[in-house]
GROMACS .gro file of C-alpha atoms in nm:
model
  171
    1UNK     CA    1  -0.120  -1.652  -0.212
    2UNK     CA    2   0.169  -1.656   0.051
    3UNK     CA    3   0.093  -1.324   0.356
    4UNK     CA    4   0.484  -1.332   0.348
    5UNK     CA    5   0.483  -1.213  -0.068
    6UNK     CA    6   0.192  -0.989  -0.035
    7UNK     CA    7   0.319  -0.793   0.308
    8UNK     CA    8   0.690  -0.774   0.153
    9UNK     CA    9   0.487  -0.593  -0.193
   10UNK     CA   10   0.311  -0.371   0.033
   11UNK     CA   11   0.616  -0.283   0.212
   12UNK     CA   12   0.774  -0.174  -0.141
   13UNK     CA   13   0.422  -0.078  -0.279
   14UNK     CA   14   0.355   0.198   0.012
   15UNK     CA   15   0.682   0.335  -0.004
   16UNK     CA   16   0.632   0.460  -0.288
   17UNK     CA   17   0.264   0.563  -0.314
   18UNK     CA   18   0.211   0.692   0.072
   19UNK     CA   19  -0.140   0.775   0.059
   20UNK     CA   20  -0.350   0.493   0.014
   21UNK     CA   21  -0.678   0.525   0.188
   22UNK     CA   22  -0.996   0.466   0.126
   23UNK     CA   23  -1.215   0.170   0.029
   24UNK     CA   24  -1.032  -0.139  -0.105
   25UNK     CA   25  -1.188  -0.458  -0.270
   26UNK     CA   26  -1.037  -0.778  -0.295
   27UNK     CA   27  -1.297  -0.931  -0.609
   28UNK     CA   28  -1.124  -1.315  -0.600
   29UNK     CA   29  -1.080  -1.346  -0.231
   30UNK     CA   30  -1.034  -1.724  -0.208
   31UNK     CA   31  -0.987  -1.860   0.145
   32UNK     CA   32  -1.188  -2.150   0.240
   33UNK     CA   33  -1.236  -2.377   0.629
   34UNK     CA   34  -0.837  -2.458   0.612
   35UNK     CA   35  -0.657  -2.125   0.443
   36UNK     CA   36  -0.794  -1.724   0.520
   37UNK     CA   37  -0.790  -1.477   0.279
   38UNK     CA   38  -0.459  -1.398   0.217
   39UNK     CA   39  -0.489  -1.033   0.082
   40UNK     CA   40  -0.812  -0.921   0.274
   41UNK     CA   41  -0.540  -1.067   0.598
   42UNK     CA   42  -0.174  -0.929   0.499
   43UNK     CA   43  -0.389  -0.543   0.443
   44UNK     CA   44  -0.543  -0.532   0.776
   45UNK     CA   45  -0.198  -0.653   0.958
   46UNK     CA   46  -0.082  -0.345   0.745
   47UNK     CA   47  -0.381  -0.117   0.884
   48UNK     CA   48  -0.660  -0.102   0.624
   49UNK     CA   49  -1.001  -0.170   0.774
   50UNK     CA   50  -1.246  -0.073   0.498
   51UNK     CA   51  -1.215  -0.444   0.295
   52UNK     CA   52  -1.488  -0.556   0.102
   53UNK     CA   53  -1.432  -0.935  -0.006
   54UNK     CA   54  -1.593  -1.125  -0.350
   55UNK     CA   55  -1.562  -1.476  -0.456
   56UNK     CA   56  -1.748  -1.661  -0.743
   57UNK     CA   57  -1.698  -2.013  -0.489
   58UNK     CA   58  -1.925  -2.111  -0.257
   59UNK     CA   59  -1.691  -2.260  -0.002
   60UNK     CA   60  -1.493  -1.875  -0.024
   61UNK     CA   61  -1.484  -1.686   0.316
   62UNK     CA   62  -1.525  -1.391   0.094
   63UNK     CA   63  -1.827  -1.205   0.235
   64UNK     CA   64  -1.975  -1.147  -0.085
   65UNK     CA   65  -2.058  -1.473  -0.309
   66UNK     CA   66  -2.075  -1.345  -0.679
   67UNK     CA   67  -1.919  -1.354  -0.985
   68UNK     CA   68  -1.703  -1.022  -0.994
   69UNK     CA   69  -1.733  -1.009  -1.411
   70UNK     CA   70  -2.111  -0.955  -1.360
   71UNK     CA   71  -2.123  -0.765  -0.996
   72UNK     CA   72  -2.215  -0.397  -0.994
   73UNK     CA   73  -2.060  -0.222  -0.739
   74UNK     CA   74  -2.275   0.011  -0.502
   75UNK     CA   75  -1.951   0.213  -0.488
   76UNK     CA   76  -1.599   0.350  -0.634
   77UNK     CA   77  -1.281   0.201  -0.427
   78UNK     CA   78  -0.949   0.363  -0.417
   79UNK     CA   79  -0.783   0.040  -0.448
   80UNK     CA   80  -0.903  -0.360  -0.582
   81UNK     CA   81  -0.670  -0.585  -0.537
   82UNK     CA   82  -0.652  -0.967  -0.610
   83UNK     CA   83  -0.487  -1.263  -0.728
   84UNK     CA   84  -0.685  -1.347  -1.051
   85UNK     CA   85  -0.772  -1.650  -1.202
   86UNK     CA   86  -0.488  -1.656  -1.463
   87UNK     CA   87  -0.724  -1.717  -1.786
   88UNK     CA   88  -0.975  -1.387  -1.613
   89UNK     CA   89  -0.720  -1.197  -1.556
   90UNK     CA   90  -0.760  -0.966  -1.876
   91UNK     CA   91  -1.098  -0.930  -1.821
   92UNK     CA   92  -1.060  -0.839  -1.433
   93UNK     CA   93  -0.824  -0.560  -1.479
   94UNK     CA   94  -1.035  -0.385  -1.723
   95UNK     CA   95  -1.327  -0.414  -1.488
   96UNK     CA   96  -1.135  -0.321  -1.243
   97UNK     CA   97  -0.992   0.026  -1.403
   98UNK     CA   98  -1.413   0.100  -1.440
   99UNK     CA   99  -1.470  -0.005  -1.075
  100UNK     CA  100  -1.139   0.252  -0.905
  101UNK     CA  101  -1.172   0.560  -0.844
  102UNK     CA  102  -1.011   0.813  -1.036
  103UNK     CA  103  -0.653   0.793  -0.977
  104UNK     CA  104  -0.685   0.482  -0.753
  105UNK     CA  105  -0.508   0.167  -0.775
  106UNK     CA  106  -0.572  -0.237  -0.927
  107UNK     CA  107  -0.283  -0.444  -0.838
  108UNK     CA  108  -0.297  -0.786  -0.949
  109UNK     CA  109  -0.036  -1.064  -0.897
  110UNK     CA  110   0.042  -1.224  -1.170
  111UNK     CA  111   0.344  -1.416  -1.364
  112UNK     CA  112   0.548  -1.226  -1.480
  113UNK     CA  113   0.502  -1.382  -1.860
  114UNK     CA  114   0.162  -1.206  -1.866
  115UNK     CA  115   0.366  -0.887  -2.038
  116UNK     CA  116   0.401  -1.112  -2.328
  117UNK     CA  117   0.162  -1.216  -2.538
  118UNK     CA  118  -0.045  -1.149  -2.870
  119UNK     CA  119  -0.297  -1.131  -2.748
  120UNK     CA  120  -0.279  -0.862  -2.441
  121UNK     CA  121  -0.061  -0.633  -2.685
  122UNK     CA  122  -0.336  -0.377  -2.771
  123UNK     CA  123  -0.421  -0.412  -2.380
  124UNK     CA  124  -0.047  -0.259  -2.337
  125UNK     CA  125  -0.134   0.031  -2.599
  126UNK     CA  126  -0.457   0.144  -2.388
  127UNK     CA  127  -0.261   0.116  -2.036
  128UNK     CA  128   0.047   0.015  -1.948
  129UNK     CA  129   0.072  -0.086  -1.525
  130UNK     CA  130   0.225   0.224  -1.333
  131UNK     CA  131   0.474  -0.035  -1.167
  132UNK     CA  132   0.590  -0.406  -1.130
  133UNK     CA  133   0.705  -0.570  -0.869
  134UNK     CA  134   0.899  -0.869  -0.935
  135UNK     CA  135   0.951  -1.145  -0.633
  136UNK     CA  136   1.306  -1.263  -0.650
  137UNK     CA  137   1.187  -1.594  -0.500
  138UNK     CA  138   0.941  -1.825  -0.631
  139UNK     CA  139   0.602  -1.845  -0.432
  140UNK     CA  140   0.436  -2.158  -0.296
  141UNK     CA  141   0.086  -2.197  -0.352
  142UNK     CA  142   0.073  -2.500  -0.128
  143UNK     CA  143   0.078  -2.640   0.177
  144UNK     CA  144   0.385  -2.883   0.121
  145UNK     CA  145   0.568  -2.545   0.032
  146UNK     CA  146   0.648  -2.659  -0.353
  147UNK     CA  147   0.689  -2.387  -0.672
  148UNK     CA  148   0.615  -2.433  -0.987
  149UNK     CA  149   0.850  -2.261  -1.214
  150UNK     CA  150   0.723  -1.955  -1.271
  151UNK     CA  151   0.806  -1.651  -1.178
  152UNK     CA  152   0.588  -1.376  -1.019
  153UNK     CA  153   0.469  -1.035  -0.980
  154UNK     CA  154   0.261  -0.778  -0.842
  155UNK     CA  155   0.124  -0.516  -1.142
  156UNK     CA  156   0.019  -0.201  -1.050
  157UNK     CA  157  -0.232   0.011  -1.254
  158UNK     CA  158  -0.319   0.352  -1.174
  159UNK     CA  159  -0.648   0.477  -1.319
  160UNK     CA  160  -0.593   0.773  -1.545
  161UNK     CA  161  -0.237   0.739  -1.524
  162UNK     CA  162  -0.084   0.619  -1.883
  163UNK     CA  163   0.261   0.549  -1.867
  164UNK     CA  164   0.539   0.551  -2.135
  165UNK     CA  165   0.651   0.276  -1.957
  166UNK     CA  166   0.626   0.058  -1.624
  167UNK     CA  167   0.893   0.096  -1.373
  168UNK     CA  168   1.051  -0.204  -1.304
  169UNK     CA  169   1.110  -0.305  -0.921
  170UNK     CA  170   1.274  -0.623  -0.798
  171UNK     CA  171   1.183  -0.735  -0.453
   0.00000   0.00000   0.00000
């Protein structure tokens, strides 16, 4: 995931909700010998220390070497955030809204076609993401800088909180 995306949504992201602290968990850190991990990186160049890192790979620099689906946690977090394995992703946020403290945050990038579908529709009914944040420019997942053509975001779920709605935000 490009820093560059991530620190520009946590620019908009904290503007908004100004007191984020506490525990985070990044539960799909990637990262490997060439590339870090880009969210456990962008949050502490933005000041949060308390990271704890999971990755299902072996050759992850994630601290923690599991399958998130089938981790317990030892503890809540105020905030898990990730980019998700597209076809998990379903399954990861709901996991994730039982792993956050009450009131605390899952933020998942994702593209933005994951509002439509069939299939996720009675996900909408049960909880609808607080906010997304749409990137106006197409990442690059790779080191030769190409995009696919999709477009992306950065959903925001708040635990407890049930929306009528999600505000829309364009950055």
């Amino acid at each position: 995931t490009p820093p560059n995306a991530i620190l520009n949504f946590i620019d908009e992201f904290i503007a908004i909700e100004e007191d984020i602290e506490g525990e985070v968990l990044d539960p799909c850190a990637g990262g490997d010998d060439k590339h870090p991990m880009s969210y456990p990186t962008a949050l502490e160049m933005c000041g949060y220390n308390n990271i704890t890192t999971l990755d299902i790979r072996d050759d992850s620099l994630a601290e923690i070497k599991t399958d998130y689906l089938t981790w317990t946690p030892n503890k809540d977090y105020s905030m898990i955030i990730t980019n998700p394995p597209f076809n998990l992703a379903e399954k990861i946020i709901e996991k994730a809204l039982n792993d956050v403290l009450e009131n605390g945050f899952i933020i998942m990038l994702l593209r933005l076609n994951f509002f439509g579908s069939k299939k996720r529709f009675d996900m909408w009914n049960k909880q609808l993401p607080k906010y997304c944040f749409v990137h106006h420019q197409r990442m690059s997942f790779t080191d030769d800088g190409k995009t696919d053509s999709i477009e992306y975001c950065h959903m925001v779920w708040q635990k407890s909180y049930y929306p009528e709605f999600t505000k829309l935000k364009v950055i």
